Coordinates of C-alpha atoms in Angstrom, one line a residue:
Chain A
M1 CA 75.3 47.9 -181.1
F2 CA 77.9 47.5 -178.4
D3 CA 76.7 44.0 -177.3
Q4 CA 76.9 43.3 -173.5
Y5 CA 79.3 46.3 -173.0
A6 CA 76.8 49.0 -173.9
P7 CA 76.3 50.3 -170.3
F8 CA 80.1 50.8 -169.8
I9 CA 80.6 52.5 -173.2
I10 CA 77.5 54.7 -172.9
G11 CA 78.4 55.5 -169.3
S12 CA 81.9 56.6 -170.3
Y13 CA 80.7 59.0 -172.9
A14 CA 77.9 60.2 -170.6
A15 CA 80.5 61.0 -167.9
F16 CA 82.5 62.9 -170.4
V17 CA 79.5 65.0 -171.6
A18 CA 78.4 65.6 -168.0
I19 CA 81.8 66.6 -166.6
I20 CA 83.2 68.7 -169.5
G21 CA 79.7 70.0 -170.5
G22 CA 79.1 71.0 -166.9
L23 CA 82.4 72.8 -166.7
G24 CA 81.7 74.5 -170.1
L25 CA 78.3 75.7 -168.9
Y26 CA 79.8 77.0 -165.6
L27 CA 82.4 78.9 -167.7
L28 CA 79.7 80.5 -169.9
I29 CA 77.6 81.6 -166.8
D30 CA 80.7 82.9 -165.0
Q31 CA 81.8 85.0 -167.9
R32 CA 78.2 86.4 -168.3
I33 CA 78.2 87.4 -164.7
Q34 CA 81.6 89.1 -164.9
R35 CA 80.6 90.9 -168.1
R36 CA 77.5 92.3 -166.4
Q37 CA 79.4 93.4 -163.4
L38 CA 82.1 95.1 -165.6
A39 CA 79.4 96.9 -167.6
E40 CA 77.8 98.1 -164.3
H41 CA 81.2 99.5 -163.2
E42 CA 81.8 101.2 -166.5
T43 CA 78.5 103.0 -166.3
R44 CA 79.1 104.0 -162.7
R45 CA 82.7 105.2 -163.2
P46 CA 83.2 108.9 -163.3
Q47 CA 84.1 110.1 -166.8
R48 CA 87.7 111.2 -167.4
K49 CA 88.3 114.5 -169.2
Q50 CA 89.5 112.7 -172.4
D51 CA 86.3 110.6 -172.5
Q52 CA 84.0 113.7 -172.4
Chain B
M1 CA 107.9 90.6 -178.3
W2 CA 107.3 89.1 -174.9
T3 CA 106.3 92.5 -173.4
K4 CA 103.8 92.9 -176.2
L5 CA 102.4 89.3 -175.7
A6 CA 102.4 89.8 -171.9
N7 CA 99.9 92.6 -172.3
P8 CA 96.4 91.5 -171.1
G9 CA 94.8 94.0 -173.5
F10 CA 96.6 92.4 -176.4
F11 CA 95.5 88.9 -175.2
M12 CA 91.8 90.1 -174.8
R13 CA 91.8 91.6 -178.3
W14 CA 93.4 88.6 -180.1
S15 CA 91.6 85.8 -178.1
G16 CA 88.3 87.5 -178.8
R17 CA 89.1 87.3 -182.6
L18 CA 90.4 83.8 -182.5
L19 CA 88.0 82.0 -180.1
P20 CA 85.1 81.6 -182.6
W21 CA 87.5 80.0 -185.1
F22 CA 88.9 77.6 -182.4
A23 CA 85.4 76.7 -181.2
G24 CA 84.3 76.0 -184.8
A25 CA 87.4 73.8 -185.4
T26 CA 86.7 72.0 -182.2
V27 CA 83.2 71.0 -183.2
L28 CA 84.4 69.9 -186.7
V29 CA 87.3 67.8 -185.5
F30 CA 85.2 66.3 -182.7
A31 CA 82.5 65.3 -185.2
T32 CA 85.1 63.7 -187.4
G33 CA 86.8 61.9 -184.5
L34 CA 83.6 60.5 -183.2
Y35 CA 82.5 59.3 -186.6
M36 CA 85.9 57.6 -187.0
S37 CA 85.8 56.1 -183.5
F38 CA 82.3 54.6 -183.8
F39 CA 82.0 53.8 -187.5
M40 CA 85.5 53.3 -189.0
A41 CA 87.5 51.8 -186.1
P42 CA 87.1 48.1 -185.8
P43 CA 86.4 46.4 -182.4
D44 CA 89.5 45.0 -180.7
Y45 CA 90.2 41.2 -181.1
Q46 CA 90.5 40.8 -177.4
Q47 CA 88.6 43.7 -175.8
G48 CA 85.7 43.8 -178.3
E49 CA 83.5 46.9 -178.4
T50 CA 85.0 48.3 -175.1
I51 CA 87.8 49.7 -177.2
R52 CA 85.5 52.6 -178.0
I53 CA 86.1 53.9 -174.4
M54 CA 89.8 54.3 -175.4
Y55 CA 88.9 57.2 -177.7
I56 CA 87.9 59.4 -174.8
H57 CA 89.9 57.8 -172.0
V58 CA 93.4 58.2 -173.6
P59 CA 92.9 61.8 -174.9
S60 CA 91.5 62.8 -171.4
A61 CA 94.7 61.4 -169.9
W62 CA 96.8 63.4 -172.4
M63 CA 95.0 66.6 -171.6
A64 CA 95.3 66.0 -167.8
L65 CA 99.1 65.8 -168.3
F66 CA 99.3 68.6 -171.0
L67 CA 97.4 71.1 -168.8
Y68 CA 99.5 70.3 -165.7
T69 CA 102.7 70.7 -167.8
M70 CA 101.4 74.1 -169.0
M71 CA 100.6 75.1 -165.4
S72 CA 104.1 74.2 -164.4
I73 CA 105.6 76.3 -167.2
S74 CA 103.2 79.1 -166.1
A75 CA 104.3 78.7 -162.5
I76 CA 108.0 79.3 -163.6
G77 CA 106.7 82.3 -165.6
T78 CA 105.0 83.6 -162.4
L79 CA 107.9 83.0 -160.0
V80 CA 110.9 83.9 -162.3
W81 CA 109.7 86.5 -164.9
R82 CA 106.5 87.7 -163.1
H83 CA 104.7 87.4 -166.5
P84 CA 101.3 89.2 -166.0
L85 CA 99.4 86.5 -167.9
A86 CA 101.2 83.5 -166.3
D87 CA 99.2 83.3 -163.1
V88 CA 96.0 84.0 -165.1
S89 CA 96.8 81.0 -167.3
Q90 CA 97.5 78.8 -164.2
K91 CA 94.3 79.7 -162.5
A92 CA 92.2 79.1 -165.7
A93 CA 93.9 75.7 -166.4
A94 CA 93.4 74.1 -162.9
P95 CA 89.6 73.3 -163.1
L96 CA 90.1 72.2 -166.7
G97 CA 92.9 69.8 -165.8
A98 CA 90.9 68.5 -162.8
A99 CA 87.9 67.9 -165.1
F100 CA 90.0 65.9 -167.7
T101 CA 91.6 63.9 -164.9
L102 CA 88.2 63.0 -163.5
V103 CA 87.0 61.9 -166.9
C104 CA 90.2 59.8 -167.3
L105 CA 89.6 58.2 -163.9
I106 CA 85.9 57.5 -164.4
T107 CA 86.2 56.2 -168.0
G108 CA 89.2 54.1 -166.9
A109 CA 87.1 52.5 -164.1
L110 CA 84.3 51.8 -166.6
W111 CA 86.8 50.2 -169.0
G112 CA 88.5 48.3 -166.2
K113 CA 85.3 46.6 -164.9
P114 CA 84.6 44.5 -168.0
M115 CA 88.3 43.9 -168.9
W116 CA 90.0 43.5 -165.5
G117 CA 86.9 42.5 -163.5
T118 CA 87.3 45.5 -161.2
Y119 CA 86.6 49.2 -161.3
W120 CA 89.6 50.1 -159.3
V121 CA 93.0 48.7 -158.2
W122 CA 95.7 50.4 -156.3
D123 CA 98.3 50.0 -159.1
A124 CA 101.0 52.6 -159.7
R125 CA 99.4 54.2 -162.8
L126 CA 95.9 54.5 -161.4
T127 CA 97.1 55.7 -158.0
S128 CA 99.5 58.4 -159.5
V129 CA 96.6 59.7 -161.7
L130 CA 94.4 59.9 -158.6
V131 CA 97.2 61.8 -156.9
L132 CA 97.2 64.2 -159.9
F133 CA 93.5 64.8 -159.4
L134 CA 94.0 65.5 -155.7
V135 CA 96.9 67.9 -156.5
Y136 CA 94.6 69.8 -159.0
A137 CA 91.9 69.9 -156.2
G138 CA 94.5 71.3 -153.8
I139 CA 95.6 74.0 -156.2
M140 CA 92.0 75.1 -156.8
A141 CA 91.4 75.2 -153.0
L142 CA 94.6 77.3 -152.5
W143 CA 93.5 79.8 -155.2
R144 CA 90.2 80.3 -153.2
A145 CA 91.9 80.4 -149.8
I146 CA 94.1 83.5 -150.5
D147 CA 92.3 86.7 -151.4
D148 CA 95.1 88.6 -152.9
P149 CA 95.8 87.3 -156.5
G150 CA 99.5 88.1 -156.3
R151 CA 100.1 86.2 -153.1
A152 CA 97.9 83.4 -154.2
A153 CA 99.8 83.1 -157.5
R154 CA 103.1 82.7 -155.7
A155 CA 101.8 80.1 -153.3
V156 CA 100.0 78.2 -156.0
S157 CA 103.1 78.3 -158.2
I158 CA 105.2 76.6 -155.5
L159 CA 102.6 73.9 -155.0
T160 CA 102.3 73.4 -158.8
L161 CA 106.0 72.9 -159.1
V162 CA 106.1 70.4 -156.2
G163 CA 103.1 68.5 -157.8
A164 CA 105.0 68.4 -161.1
L165 CA 107.2 65.7 -159.6
N166 CA 104.2 63.4 -160.1
L167 CA 104.3 63.8 -163.9
P168 CA 107.3 61.5 -164.7
I169 CA 105.9 59.1 -162.1
I170 CA 102.6 58.9 -164.1
R171 CA 104.4 58.6 -167.4
F172 CA 106.9 55.9 -166.4
S173 CA 104.8 54.1 -163.7
V174 CA 103.9 51.4 -166.2
D175 CA 107.6 50.8 -167.0
W176 CA 109.0 51.1 -163.4
W177 CA 106.5 48.9 -161.7
N178 CA 104.5 45.8 -162.5
T179 CA 101.1 47.2 -163.1
L180 CA 97.7 46.0 -164.3
H181 CA 97.5 49.0 -166.6
Q182 CA 99.1 48.3 -170.0
P183 CA 102.4 50.1 -171.0
A184 CA 102.5 53.0 -173.4
S185 CA 101.4 52.1 -176.9
V186 CA 101.3 55.5 -178.8
F187 CA 104.3 57.6 -177.6
R188 CA 107.1 55.1 -177.6
M189 CA 110.7 55.3 -178.8
D190 CA 110.1 52.5 -181.3
G191 CA 106.9 54.0 -182.6
P192 CA 103.2 53.3 -181.9
T193 CA 102.1 49.6 -181.5
I194 CA 98.4 50.2 -182.1
Y195 CA 96.8 49.0 -185.3
P196 CA 96.5 52.1 -187.7
A197 CA 92.7 51.7 -188.1
M198 CA 92.5 52.4 -184.3
L199 CA 95.5 54.8 -184.1
Y200 CA 94.1 57.4 -186.6
P201 CA 90.7 57.9 -184.8
L202 CA 92.6 58.1 -181.5
L203 CA 94.9 60.8 -182.9
V204 CA 92.0 62.8 -184.4
M205 CA 90.2 62.6 -181.0
G206 CA 93.5 63.7 -179.4
L207 CA 93.5 66.8 -181.6
A208 CA 89.8 67.4 -180.8
F209 CA 90.5 67.3 -177.1
A210 CA 93.5 69.6 -177.5
L211 CA 91.4 72.1 -179.4
L212 CA 88.6 71.9 -176.8
A213 CA 91.1 72.4 -173.9
I214 CA 92.8 75.4 -175.7
T215 CA 89.4 77.0 -176.4
M216 CA 88.1 76.5 -172.9
H217 CA 91.4 77.7 -171.4
A218 CA 91.5 80.9 -173.4
Y219 CA 87.8 81.5 -172.6
A220 CA 88.4 81.0 -168.8
M221 CA 91.5 83.3 -169.0
R222 CA 89.3 86.0 -170.5
T223 CA 86.8 85.6 -167.6
E224 CA 89.7 85.7 -165.0
L225 CA 91.0 89.0 -166.6
M226 CA 87.5 90.5 -166.3
R227 CA 87.3 89.4 -162.7
R228 CA 90.6 91.1 -161.9
R229 CA 89.6 94.3 -163.7
I230 CA 86.4 94.3 -161.6
R231 CA 88.6 93.8 -158.4
T232 CA 90.8 96.7 -159.4
L233 CA 87.8 99.0 -160.1
N234 CA 86.3 98.0 -156.7
I235 CA 89.6 99.0 -154.9
L236 CA 89.8 102.3 -156.9
E237 CA 86.2 103.1 -156.0
A238 CA 86.7 102.3 -152.3
E239 CA 89.8 104.5 -152.3
R240 CA 87.9 107.4 -154.0
L241 CA 85.1 107.1 -151.4
D242 CA 87.7 107.0 -148.6
S243 CA 89.5 110.1 -149.8
R244 CA 86.1 111.9 -150.2
A245 CA 85.1 111.0 -146.7
A246 CA 88.4 112.1 -145.3
A247 CA 88.1 115.5 -147.1

């Protein structure tokens, strides 16, 4: 499809998917970790009078 | 209005509502842009099929510059107005900007080899973009080096503003010096010089990249706000335990 330039074109799009996809995956995992830690804090936190 | 918008709670509420729509729009515009880039845009009369690399190389370069410009504005927001979301925005944008700059450098090298006969040449445009990547890396390292977010934000803001001097160099390097890299062909005073059948897919891909960058940036900002809330809760808990031990 891309004649003799196929490795360069496919390589470019693969680099884009690897770098941006990798960063996206990292962001998803990072937020999941923060959410879990925040939920743990919320359950551990002493209840205020207005919450009771 | 600014006070209301500066509220992290307001940001969390609205970004939570808008993010799914932005993510959906990103997927749709990307699918359209890729279809146009591969099936509607013709090969270039000189560069042949390698022109397909342009549809990710150029928008990556735009995003690398756009995110740095946004970081510079946020840096002013941090130093001058102490806007509570400005440093959060800065911190969230740095890895994104670095990633887009890296994509720009790699795709540029892969385009350069078949067209110029080399992956890399120390010409003004390529070198100034490499400097931009190194500045992004420095900013990320500085965020990690200082534990207190407030102090880190001030130090990073100064570094960001110093690094902003590189932006006009990147933009005008192809006009100021004799470079192997071609001059600007889209954002010109006398209008774009690209053939419309190639320009429209490029603009659609540019929109897709912008939507992707905005979506990922807002998502990363939400994560950073959660991280800071956890830090505050940890400090409060430590203080509570301290006062209990003292009593």
